[in-house]
Short mmCIF file of C-alpha atoms in Angstrom, two decimals:
data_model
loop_
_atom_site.label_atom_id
_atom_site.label_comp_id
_atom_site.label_asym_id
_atom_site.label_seq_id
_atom_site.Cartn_x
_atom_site.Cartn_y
_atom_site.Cartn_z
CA UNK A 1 0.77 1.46 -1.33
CA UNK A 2 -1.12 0.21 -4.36
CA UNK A 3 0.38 2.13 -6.74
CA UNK A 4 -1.07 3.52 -10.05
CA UNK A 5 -4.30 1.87 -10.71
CA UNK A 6 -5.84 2.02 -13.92
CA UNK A 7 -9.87 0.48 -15.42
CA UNK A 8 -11.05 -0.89 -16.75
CA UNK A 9 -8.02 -3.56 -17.86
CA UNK A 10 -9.32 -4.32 -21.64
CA UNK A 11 -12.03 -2.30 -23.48
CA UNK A 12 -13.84 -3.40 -26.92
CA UNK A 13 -15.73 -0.51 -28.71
CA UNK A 14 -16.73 0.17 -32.32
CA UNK A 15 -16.04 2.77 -34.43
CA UNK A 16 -17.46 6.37 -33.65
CA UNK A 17 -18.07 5.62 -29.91
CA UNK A 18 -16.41 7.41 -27.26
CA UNK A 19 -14.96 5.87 -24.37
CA UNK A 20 -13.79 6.75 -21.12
CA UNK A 21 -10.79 5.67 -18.88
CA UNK A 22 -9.83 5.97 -15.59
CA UNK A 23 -6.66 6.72 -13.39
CA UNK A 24 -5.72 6.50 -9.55
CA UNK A 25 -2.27 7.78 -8.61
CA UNK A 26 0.35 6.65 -6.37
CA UNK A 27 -0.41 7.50 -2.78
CA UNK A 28 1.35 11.51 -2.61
CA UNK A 29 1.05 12.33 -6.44
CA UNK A 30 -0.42 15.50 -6.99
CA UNK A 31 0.31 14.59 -11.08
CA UNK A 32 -0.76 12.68 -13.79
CA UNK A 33 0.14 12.13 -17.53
CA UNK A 34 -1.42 10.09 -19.99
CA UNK A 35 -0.04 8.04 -22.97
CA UNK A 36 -0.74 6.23 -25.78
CA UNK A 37 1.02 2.98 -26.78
CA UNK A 38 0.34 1.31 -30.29
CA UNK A 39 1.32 -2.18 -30.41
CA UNK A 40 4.74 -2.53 -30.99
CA UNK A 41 6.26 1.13 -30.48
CA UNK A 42 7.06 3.62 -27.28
CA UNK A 43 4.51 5.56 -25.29
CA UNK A 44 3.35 8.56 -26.73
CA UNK A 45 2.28 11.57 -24.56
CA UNK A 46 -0.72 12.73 -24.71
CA UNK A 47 -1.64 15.26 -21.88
CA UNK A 48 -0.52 15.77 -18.48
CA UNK A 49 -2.79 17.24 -15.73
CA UNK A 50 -1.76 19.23 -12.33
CA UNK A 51 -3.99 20.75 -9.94
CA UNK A 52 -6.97 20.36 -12.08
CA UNK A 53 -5.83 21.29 -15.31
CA UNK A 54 -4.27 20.37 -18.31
CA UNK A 55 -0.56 21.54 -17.82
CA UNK A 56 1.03 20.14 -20.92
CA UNK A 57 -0.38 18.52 -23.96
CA UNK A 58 1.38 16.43 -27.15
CA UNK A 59 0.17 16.04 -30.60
CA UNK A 60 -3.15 14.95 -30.13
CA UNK A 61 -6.72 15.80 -31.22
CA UNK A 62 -9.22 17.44 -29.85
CA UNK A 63 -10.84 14.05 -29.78
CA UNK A 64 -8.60 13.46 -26.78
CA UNK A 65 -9.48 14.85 -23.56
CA UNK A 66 -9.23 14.70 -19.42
CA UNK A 67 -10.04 15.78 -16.71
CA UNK A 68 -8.30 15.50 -13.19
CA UNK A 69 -10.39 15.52 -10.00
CA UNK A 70 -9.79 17.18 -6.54
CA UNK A 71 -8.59 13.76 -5.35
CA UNK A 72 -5.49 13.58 -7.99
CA UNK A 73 -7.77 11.18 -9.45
CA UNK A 74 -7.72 11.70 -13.39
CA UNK A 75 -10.18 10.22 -16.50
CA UNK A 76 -9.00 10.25 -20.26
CA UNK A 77 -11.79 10.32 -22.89
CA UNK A 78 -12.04 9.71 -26.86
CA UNK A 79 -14.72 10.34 -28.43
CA UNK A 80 -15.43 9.58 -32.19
CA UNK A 81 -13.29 6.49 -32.21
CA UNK A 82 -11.07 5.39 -34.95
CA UNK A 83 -9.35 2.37 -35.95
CA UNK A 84 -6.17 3.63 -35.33
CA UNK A 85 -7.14 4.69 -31.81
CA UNK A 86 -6.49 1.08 -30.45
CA UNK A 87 -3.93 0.88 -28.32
CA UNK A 88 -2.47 0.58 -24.52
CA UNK A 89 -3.34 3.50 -22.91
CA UNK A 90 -0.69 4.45 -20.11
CA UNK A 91 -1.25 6.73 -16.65
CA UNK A 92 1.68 7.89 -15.36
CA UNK A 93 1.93 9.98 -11.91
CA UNK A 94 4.28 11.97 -10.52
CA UNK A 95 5.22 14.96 -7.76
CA UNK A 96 4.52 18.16 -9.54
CA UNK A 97 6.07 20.63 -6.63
CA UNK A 98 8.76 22.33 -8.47
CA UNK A 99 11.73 21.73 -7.30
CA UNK A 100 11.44 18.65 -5.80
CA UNK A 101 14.50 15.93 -6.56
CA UNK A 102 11.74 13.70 -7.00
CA UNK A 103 9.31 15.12 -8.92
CA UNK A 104 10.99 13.64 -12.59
CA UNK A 105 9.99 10.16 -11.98
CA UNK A 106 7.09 8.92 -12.89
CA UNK A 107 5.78 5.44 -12.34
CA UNK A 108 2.81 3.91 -14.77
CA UNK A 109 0.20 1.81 -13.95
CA UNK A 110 -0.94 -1.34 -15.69
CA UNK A 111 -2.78 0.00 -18.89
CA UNK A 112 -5.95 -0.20 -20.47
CA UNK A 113 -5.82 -1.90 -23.50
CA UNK A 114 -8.33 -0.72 -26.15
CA UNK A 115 -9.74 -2.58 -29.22
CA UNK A 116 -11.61 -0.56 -31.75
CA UNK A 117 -13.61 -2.37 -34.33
CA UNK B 1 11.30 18.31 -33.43
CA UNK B 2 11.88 16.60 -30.36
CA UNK B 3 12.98 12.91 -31.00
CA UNK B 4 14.47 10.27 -29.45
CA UNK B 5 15.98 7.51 -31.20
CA UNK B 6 17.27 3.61 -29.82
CA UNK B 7 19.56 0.91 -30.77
CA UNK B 8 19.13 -1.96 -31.55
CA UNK B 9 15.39 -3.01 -31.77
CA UNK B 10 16.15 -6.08 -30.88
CA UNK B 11 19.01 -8.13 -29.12
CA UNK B 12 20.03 -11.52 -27.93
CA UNK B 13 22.83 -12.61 -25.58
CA UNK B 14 23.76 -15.68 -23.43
CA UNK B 15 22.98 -15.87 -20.39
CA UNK B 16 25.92 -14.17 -17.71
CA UNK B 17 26.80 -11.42 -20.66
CA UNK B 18 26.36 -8.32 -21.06
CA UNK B 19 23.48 -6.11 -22.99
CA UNK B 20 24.23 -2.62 -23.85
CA UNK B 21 21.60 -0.67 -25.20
CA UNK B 22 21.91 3.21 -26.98
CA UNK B 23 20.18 5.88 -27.33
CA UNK B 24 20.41 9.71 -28.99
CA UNK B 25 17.62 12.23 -27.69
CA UNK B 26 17.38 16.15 -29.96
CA UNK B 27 16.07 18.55 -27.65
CA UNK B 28 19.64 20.08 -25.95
CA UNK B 29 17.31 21.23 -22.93
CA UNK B 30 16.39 17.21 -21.59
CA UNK B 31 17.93 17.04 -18.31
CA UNK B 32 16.39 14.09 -17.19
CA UNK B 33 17.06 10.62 -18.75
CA UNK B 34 14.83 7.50 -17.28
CA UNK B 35 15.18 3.86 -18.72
CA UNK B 36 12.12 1.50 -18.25
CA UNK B 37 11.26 -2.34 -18.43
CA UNK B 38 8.29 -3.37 -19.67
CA UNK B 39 6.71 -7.11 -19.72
CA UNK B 40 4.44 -8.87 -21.85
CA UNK B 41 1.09 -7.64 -20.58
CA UNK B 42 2.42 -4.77 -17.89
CA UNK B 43 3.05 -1.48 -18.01
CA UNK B 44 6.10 0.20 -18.11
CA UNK B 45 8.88 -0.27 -14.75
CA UNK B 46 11.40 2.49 -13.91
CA UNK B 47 14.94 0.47 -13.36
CA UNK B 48 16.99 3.57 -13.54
CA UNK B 49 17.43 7.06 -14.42
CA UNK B 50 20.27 9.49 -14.56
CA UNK B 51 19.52 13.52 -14.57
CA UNK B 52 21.98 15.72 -16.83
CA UNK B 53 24.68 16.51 -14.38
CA UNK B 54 25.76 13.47 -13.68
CA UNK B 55 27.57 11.24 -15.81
CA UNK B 56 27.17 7.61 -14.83
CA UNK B 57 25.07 6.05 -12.49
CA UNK B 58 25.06 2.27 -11.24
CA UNK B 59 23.04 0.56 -9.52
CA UNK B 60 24.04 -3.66 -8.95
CA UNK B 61 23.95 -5.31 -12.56
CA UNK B 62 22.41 -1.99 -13.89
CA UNK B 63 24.28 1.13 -15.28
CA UNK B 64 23.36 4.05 -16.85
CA UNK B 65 26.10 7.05 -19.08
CA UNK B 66 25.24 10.09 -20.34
CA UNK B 67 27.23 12.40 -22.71
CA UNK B 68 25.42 15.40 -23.08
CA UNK B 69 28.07 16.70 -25.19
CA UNK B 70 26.64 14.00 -28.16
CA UNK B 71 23.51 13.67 -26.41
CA UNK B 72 24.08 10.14 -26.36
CA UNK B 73 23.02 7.69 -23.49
CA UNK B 74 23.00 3.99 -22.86
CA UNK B 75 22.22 1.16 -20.84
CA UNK B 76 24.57 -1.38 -19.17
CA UNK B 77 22.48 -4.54 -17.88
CA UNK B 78 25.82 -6.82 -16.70
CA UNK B 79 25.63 -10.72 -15.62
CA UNK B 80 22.30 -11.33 -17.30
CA UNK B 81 19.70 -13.20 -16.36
CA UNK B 82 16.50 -14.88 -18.03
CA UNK B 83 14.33 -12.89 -15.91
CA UNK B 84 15.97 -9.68 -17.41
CA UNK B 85 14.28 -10.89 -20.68
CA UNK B 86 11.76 -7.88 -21.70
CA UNK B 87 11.65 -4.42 -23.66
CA UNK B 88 13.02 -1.66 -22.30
CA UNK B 89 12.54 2.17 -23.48
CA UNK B 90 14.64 5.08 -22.98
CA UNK B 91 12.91 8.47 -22.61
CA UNK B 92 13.98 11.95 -22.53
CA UNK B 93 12.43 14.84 -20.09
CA UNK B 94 12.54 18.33 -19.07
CA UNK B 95 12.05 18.84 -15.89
CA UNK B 96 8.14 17.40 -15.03
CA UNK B 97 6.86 17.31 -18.00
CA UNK B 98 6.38 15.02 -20.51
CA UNK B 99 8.37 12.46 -21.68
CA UNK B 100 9.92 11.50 -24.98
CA UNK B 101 10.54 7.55 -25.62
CA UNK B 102 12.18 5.68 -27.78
CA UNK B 103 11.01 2.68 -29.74
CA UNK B 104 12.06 0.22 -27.71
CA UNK B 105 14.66 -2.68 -27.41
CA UNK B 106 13.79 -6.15 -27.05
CA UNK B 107 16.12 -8.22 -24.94
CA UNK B 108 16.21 -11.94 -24.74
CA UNK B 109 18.75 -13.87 -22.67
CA UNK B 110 19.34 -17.44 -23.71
CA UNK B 111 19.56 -19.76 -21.55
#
């Protein structure tokens, strides 16, 4: 099992570009959230997706959106790109069948680390 | 609104004693408390969790207590070891949703 799998691993863009990341979950994950992690602080939630669509979603703008694909399979995009937008990104799956013990835990991948110039 | 806080940002202890680490979540409904361990370059590692009707869970050098009455919650790393040396993050969740973190404690064990 190779786990949550994130690309690409580092990303430089300038300002006002839009960028796009990508997200495999762990093999039997139907679920995937995405965060954002400035240098020095906790993850922040962004959105999570289940069954295609966007089930939750934290204080983000509209400059922040996803998509998840039939295969679990999700992609988090930016456009207009700030500054301030640099940061570790963070995919997160997890079991979305209500009422599963299991379906709290979620396990992250590795991160994509985004510089903004 | 919903808010999690943690204490202390950062904390140092020899190795082979103990680290406790606390935090205080807002949102009454939580019911699900995980604490991760995160390593220079890596992305966050679940080490243990504890859901809101239990109130302690342990797992080897690892323990976890909840009191939902003060909505307090803490981490007990016992015997510790330079490999232990990280940040961890406490979060709070409902259910399968999102989850609120805190801002992180960094742990170094001296040798």
């Amino acid at each position: 099992d190779a786990g949550v799998t994130q690309s690409p691993t580092h990303l430089i863009k300038t300002r006002g570009q839009q960028v796009t990341l990508r997200c495999s979950p762990k093999s039997g994950h139907d679920t995937v959230s995405w965060y954002q992690q400035a240098l020095g602080q906790g993850p922040q939630f962004i959105f999570q997706y289940y069954e295609e669509e966007e089930r939750q979603r934290g204080n983000f703008p509209d400059r922040f959106s996803g998509h998840q694909f039939p295969n679990y399979s999700s992609e988090l995009n930016v456009n207009a790109l700030l500054l301030g937008d640099s940061a570790l990104y963070l995919c997160a799956s997890s079991s979305g069948t209500s009422g599963s013990v299991a379906s709290n835990e979620q396990f992250f991948g590795p991160g994509t680390r985004l510089t903004v110039l | 609104g919903e808010n999690v806080e943690q204490h202390p940002s950062t904390l140092s202890v020899q190795e082979g004693d103990s680290a406790v680490i606390k935090c205080t979540y807002s949102d009454s409904a939580s019911n699900y408390f995980p604490w991760y361990k995160q390593e220079l370059g890596k992305g966050p590692q679940l080490i243990i969790d504890i859901r809101s009707n239990v109130g302690e869970k342990k797992d080897q050098r690892i323990a976890v207590t909840l009191n939902k009455t003060a909505k307090h919650f803490s981490l007990h790393i016992t015997e510790t070891q330079p490999e232990d040396s990280a940040v961890y993050f406490c979060a709070a969740s409902r259910g399968t949703y999102k989850y609120i973190f805190g801002t992180g404690t960094r742990l170094k064990v001296l040798a």
